[in-house]
mmCIF file of C-alpha atoms and ligand atoms in Angstrom:
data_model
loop_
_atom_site.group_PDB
_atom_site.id
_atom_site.type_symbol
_atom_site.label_atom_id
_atom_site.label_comp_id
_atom_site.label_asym_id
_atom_site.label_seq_id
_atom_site.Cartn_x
_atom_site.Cartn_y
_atom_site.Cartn_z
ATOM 1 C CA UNK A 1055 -117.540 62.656 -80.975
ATOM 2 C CA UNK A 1056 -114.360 64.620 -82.808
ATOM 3 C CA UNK A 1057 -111.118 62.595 -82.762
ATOM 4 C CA UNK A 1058 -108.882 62.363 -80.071
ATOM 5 C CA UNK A 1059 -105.577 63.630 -80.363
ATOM 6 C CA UNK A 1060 -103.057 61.817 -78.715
ATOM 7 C CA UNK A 1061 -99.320 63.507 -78.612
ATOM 8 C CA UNK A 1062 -96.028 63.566 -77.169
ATOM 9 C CA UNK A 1063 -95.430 66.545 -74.953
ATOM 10 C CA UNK A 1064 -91.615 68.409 -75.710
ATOM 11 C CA UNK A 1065 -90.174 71.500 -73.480
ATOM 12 C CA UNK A 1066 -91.711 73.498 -75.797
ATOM 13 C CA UNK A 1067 -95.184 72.105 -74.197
ATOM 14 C CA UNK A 1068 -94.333 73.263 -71.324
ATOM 15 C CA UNK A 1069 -97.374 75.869 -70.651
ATOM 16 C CA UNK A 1070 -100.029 73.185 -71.870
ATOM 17 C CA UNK A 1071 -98.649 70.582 -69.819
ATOM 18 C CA UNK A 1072 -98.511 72.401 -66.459
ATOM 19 C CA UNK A 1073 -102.040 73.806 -67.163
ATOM 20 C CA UNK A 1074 -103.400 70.263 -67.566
ATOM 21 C CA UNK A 1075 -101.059 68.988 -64.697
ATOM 22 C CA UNK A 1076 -102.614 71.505 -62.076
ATOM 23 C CA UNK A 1077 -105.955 70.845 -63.480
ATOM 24 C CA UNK A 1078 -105.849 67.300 -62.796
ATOM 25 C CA UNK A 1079 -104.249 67.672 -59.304
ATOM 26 C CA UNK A 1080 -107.270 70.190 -58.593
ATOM 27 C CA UNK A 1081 -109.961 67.634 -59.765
ATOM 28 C CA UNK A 1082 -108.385 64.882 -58.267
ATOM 29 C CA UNK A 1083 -106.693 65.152 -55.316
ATOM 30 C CA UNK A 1084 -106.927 61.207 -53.966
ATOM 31 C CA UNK A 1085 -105.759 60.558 -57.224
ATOM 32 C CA UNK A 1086 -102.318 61.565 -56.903
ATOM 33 C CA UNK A 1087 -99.287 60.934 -54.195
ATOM 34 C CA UNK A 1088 -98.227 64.868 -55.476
ATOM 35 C CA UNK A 1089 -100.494 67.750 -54.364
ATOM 36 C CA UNK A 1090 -101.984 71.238 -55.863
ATOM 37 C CA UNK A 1091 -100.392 73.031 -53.627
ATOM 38 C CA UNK A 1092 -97.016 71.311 -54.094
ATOM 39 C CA UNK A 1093 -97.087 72.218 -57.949
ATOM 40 C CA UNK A 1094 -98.551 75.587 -58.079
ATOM 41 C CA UNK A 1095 -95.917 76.754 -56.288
ATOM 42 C CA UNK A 1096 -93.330 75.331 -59.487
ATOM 43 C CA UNK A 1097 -91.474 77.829 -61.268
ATOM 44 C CA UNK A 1098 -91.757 78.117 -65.211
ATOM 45 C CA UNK A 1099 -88.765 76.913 -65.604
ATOM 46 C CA UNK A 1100 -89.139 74.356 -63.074
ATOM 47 C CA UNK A 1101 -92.104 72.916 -65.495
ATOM 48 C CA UNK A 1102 -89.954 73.478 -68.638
ATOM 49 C CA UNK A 1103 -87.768 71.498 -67.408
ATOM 50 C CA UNK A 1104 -89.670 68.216 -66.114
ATOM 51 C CA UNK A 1105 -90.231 68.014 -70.199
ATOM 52 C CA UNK A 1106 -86.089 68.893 -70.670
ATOM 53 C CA UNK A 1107 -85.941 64.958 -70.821
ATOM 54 C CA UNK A 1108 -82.861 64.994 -72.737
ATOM 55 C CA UNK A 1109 -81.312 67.036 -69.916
ATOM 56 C CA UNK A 1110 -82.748 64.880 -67.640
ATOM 57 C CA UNK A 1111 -81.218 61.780 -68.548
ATOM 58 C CA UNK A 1112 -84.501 60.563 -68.537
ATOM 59 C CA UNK A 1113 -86.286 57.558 -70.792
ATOM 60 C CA UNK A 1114 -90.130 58.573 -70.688
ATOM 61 C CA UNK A 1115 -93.062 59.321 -72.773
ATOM 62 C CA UNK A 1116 -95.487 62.461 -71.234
ATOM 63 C CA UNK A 1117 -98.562 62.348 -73.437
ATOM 64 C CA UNK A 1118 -101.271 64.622 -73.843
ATOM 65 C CA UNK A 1119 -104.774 63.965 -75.226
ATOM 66 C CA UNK A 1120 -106.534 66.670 -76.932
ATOM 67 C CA UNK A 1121 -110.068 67.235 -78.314
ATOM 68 C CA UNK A 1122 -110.967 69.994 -80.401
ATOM 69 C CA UNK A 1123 -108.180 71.876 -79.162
ATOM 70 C CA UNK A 1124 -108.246 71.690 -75.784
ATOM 71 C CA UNK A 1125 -106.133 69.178 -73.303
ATOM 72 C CA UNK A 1126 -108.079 66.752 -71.757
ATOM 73 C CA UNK A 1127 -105.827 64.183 -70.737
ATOM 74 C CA UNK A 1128 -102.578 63.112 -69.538
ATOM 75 C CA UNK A 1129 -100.393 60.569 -68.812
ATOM 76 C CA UNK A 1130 -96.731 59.496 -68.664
ATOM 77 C CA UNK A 1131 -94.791 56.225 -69.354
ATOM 78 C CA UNK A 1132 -91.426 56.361 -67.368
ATOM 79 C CA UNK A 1133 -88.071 54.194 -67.276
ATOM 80 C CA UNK A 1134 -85.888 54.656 -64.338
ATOM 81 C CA UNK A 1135 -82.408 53.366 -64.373
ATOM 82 C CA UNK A 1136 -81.265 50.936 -63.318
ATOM 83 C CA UNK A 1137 -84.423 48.481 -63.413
ATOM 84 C CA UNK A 1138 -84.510 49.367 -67.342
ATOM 85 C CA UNK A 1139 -87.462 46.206 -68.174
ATOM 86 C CA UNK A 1140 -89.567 48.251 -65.858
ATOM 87 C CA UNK A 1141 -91.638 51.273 -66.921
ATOM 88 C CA UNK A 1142 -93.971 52.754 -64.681
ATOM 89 C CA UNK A 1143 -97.036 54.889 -65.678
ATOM 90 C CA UNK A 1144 -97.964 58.522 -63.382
ATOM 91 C CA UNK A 1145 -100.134 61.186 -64.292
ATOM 92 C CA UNK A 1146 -102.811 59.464 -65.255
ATOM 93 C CA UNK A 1147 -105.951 61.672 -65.601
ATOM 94 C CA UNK A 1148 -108.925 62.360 -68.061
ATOM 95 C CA UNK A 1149 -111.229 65.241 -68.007
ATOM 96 C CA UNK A 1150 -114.245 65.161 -66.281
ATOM 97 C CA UNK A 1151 -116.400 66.016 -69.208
ATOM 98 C CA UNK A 1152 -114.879 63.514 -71.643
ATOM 99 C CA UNK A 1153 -114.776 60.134 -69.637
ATOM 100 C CA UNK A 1154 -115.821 56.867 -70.641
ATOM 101 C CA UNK A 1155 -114.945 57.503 -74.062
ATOM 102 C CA UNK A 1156 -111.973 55.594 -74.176
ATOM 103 C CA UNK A 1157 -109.549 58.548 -73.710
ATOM 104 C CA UNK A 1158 -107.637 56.416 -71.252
ATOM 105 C CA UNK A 1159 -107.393 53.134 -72.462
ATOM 106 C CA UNK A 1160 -106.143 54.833 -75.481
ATOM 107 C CA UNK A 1161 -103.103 56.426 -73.236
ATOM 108 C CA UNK A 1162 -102.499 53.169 -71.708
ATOM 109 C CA UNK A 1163 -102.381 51.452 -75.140
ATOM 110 C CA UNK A 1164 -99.460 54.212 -76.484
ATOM 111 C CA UNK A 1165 -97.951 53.529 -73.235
ATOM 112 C CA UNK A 1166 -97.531 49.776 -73.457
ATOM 113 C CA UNK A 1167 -96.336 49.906 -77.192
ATOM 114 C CA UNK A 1168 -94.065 52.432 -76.223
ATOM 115 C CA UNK A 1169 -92.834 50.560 -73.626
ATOM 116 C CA UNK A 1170 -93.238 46.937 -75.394
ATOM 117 C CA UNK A 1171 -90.130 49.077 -78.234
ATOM 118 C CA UNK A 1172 -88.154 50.523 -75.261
ATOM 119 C CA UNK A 1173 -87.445 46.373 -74.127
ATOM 120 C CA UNK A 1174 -89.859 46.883 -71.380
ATOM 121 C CA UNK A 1175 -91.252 43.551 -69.589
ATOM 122 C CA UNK A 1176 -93.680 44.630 -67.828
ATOM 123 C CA UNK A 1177 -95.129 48.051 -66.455
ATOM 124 C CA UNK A 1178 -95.969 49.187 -62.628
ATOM 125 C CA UNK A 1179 -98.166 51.957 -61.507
ATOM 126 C CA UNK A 1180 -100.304 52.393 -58.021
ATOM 127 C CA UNK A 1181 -104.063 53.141 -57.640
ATOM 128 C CA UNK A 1182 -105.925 54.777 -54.581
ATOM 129 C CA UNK A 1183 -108.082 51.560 -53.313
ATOM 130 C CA UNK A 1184 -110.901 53.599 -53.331
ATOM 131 C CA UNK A 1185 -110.699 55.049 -57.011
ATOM 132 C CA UNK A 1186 -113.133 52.544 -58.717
ATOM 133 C CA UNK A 1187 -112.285 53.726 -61.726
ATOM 134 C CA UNK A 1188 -109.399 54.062 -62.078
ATOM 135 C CA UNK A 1189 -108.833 50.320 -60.412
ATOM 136 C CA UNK A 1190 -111.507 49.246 -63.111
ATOM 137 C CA UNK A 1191 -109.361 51.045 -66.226
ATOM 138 C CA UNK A 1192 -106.518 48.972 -65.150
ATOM 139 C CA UNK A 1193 -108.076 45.582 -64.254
ATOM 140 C CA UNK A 1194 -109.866 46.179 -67.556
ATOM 141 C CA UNK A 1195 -106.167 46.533 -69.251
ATOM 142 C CA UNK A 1196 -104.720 43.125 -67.583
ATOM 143 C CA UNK A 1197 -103.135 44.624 -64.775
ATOM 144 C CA UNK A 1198 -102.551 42.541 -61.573
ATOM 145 C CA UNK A 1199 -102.637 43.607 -58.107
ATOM 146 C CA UNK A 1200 -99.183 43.372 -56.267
ATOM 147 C CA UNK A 1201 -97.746 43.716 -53.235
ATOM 148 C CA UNK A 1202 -98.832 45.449 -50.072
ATOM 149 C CA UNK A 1203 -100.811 48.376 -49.851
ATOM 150 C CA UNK A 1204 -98.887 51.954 -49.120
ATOM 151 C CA UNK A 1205 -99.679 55.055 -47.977
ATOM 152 C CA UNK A 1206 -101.037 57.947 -51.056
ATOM 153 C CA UNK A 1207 -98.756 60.163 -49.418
ATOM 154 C CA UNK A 1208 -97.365 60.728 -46.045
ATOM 155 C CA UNK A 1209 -99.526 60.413 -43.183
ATOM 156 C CA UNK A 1210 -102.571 60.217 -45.830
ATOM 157 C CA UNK A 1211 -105.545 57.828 -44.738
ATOM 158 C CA UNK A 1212 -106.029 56.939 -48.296
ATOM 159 C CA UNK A 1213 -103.716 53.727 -49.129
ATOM 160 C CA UNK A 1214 -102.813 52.825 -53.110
ATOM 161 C CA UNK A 1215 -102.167 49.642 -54.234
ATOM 162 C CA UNK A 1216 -99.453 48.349 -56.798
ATOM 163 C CA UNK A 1217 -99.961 47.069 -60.285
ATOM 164 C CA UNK A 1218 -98.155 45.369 -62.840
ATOM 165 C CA UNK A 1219 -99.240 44.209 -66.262
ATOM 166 C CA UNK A 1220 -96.602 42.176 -67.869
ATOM 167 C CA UNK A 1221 -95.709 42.784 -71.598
ATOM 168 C CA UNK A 1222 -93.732 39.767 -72.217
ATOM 169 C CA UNK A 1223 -94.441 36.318 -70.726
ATOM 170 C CA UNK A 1224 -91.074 35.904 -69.779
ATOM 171 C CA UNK A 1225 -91.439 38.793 -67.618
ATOM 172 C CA UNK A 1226 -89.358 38.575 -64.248
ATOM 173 C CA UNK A 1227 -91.348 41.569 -62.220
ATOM 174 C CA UNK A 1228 -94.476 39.719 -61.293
HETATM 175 C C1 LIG B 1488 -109.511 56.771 -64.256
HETATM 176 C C2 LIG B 1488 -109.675 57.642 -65.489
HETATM 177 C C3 LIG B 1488 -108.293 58.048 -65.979
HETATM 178 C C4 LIG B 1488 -110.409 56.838 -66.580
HETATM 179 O O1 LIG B 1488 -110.428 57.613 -67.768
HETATM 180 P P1 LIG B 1488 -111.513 57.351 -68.933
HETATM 181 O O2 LIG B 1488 -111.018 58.009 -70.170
HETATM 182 O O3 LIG B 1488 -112.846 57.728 -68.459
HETATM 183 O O4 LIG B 1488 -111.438 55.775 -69.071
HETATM 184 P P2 LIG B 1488 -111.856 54.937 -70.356
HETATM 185 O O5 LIG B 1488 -113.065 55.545 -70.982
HETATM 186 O O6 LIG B 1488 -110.658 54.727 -71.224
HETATM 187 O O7 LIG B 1488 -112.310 53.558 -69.694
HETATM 188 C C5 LIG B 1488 -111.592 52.386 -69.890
HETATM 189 C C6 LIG B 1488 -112.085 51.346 -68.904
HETATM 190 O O8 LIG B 1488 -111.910 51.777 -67.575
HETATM 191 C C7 LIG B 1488 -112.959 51.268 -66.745
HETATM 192 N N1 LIG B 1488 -113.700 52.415 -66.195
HETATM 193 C C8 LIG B 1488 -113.721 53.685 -66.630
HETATM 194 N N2 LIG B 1488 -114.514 54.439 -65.847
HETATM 195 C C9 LIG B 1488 -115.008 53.607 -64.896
HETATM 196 C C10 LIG B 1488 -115.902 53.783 -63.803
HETATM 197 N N3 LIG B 1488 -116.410 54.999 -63.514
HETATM 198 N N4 LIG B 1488 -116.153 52.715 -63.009
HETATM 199 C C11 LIG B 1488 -115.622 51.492 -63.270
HETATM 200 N N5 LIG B 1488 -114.791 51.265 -64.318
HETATM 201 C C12 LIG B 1488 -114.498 52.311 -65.120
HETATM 202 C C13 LIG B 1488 -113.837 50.432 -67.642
HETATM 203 O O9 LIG B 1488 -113.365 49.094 -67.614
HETATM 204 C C14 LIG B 1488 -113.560 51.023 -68.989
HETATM 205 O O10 LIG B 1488 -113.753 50.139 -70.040
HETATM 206 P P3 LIG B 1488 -115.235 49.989 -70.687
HETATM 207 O O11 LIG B 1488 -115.684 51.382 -70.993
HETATM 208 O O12 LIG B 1488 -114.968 49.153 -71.885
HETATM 209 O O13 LIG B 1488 -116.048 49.333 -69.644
HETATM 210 C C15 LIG B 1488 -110.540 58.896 -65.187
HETATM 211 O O14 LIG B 1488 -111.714 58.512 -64.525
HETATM 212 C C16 LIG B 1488 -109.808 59.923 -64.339
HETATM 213 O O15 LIG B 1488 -109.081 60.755 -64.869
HETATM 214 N N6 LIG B 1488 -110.017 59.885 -62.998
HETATM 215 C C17 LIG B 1488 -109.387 60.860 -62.108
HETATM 216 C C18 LIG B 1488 -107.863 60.745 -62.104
HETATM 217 C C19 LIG B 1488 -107.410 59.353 -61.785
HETATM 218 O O16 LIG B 1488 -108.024 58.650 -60.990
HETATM 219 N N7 LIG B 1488 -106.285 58.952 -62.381
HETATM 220 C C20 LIG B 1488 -105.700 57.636 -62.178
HETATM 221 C C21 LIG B 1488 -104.540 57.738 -61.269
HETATM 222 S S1 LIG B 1488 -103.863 56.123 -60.887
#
């Protein structure tokens, strides 16, 4: 296989990173609390400016993966103020065609360093029960089921379940 190139995504991304975004919601609808519909209906400069992190205010790290030249995968490490030793990881998705190579672990792994250098103590995320593998990436990468189940999204049948990996273990969040 041809290496993977992993990268941070800037405003100037912008066009790459809402094709991969809408592909991902398309494939994977359980997958995420957001919808296709919701998205597609996003301005340009609506998606510009989710990346406009510095206008934002906002501490995160929206990767893409790329093989070959074309994106096949995404993910983002966030930190929302105030709880600033939390960062929380959406977006999560891998192309169909390239899976089980790694692609996501490898995501995870940029994530947690990047996080690990922020001051981070641990990191939270939620998983659709029913996505085994997605549940099985992240059991895989030493993250802990916690707390109750919620809905995926509002008045959705499909429930998610929290998880938190702790970085340091002095970590206060478990
Ligand atoms: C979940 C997802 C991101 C995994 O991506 P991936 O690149 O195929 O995952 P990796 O190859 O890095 O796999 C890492 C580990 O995850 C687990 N895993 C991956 N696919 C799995 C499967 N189908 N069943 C069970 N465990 C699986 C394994 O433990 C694997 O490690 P191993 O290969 O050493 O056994 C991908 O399937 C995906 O994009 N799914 C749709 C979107 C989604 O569910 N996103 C997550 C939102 S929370």
């Amino acid at each position: 296989m041809c290496e993977i190139n992993i990268s941070v995504l800037t405003r100037h991304d912008w066009s790459r990173y809402k094709s991969v975004r809408l592909n991902s919601l398309q494939d994977s609808p359980d997958s995420f609390g957001s919808t296709y519909q919701q998205e597609v209906a996003l301005s340009d400069a609506e998606w510009q400016s989710r990346l406009d992190l510095k206008w934002r205010g906002l501490e995160a790290l929206p990767l893409i993966a790329e093989l070959e030249g074309q994106s096949v995968g995404l993910a983002w490490g966030v930190i929302h103020e105030p709880d600033t030793k939390i960062a929380h990881i959406y977006q999560m998705w891998v192309s169909p065609a390239v899976r089980g190579k790694g692609i996501a672990k490898a995501l995870l792994g940029n994530i947690s360093t990047w996080a690990l250098n922020k001051g981070c103590e641990c990191i939270k995320l939620t998983v659709t029960t029913s996505n085994a593998a997605a549940v099985g990436l992240y059991a895989s990468s030493g993250y802990l089921p916690t707390g109750p189940l919620e809905e995926l999204r509002a008045g959705s049948s499909l429930m998610v379940q929290p998880m938190v990996k702790r970085l340091v273990s002095t970590a206060r969040y478990l």
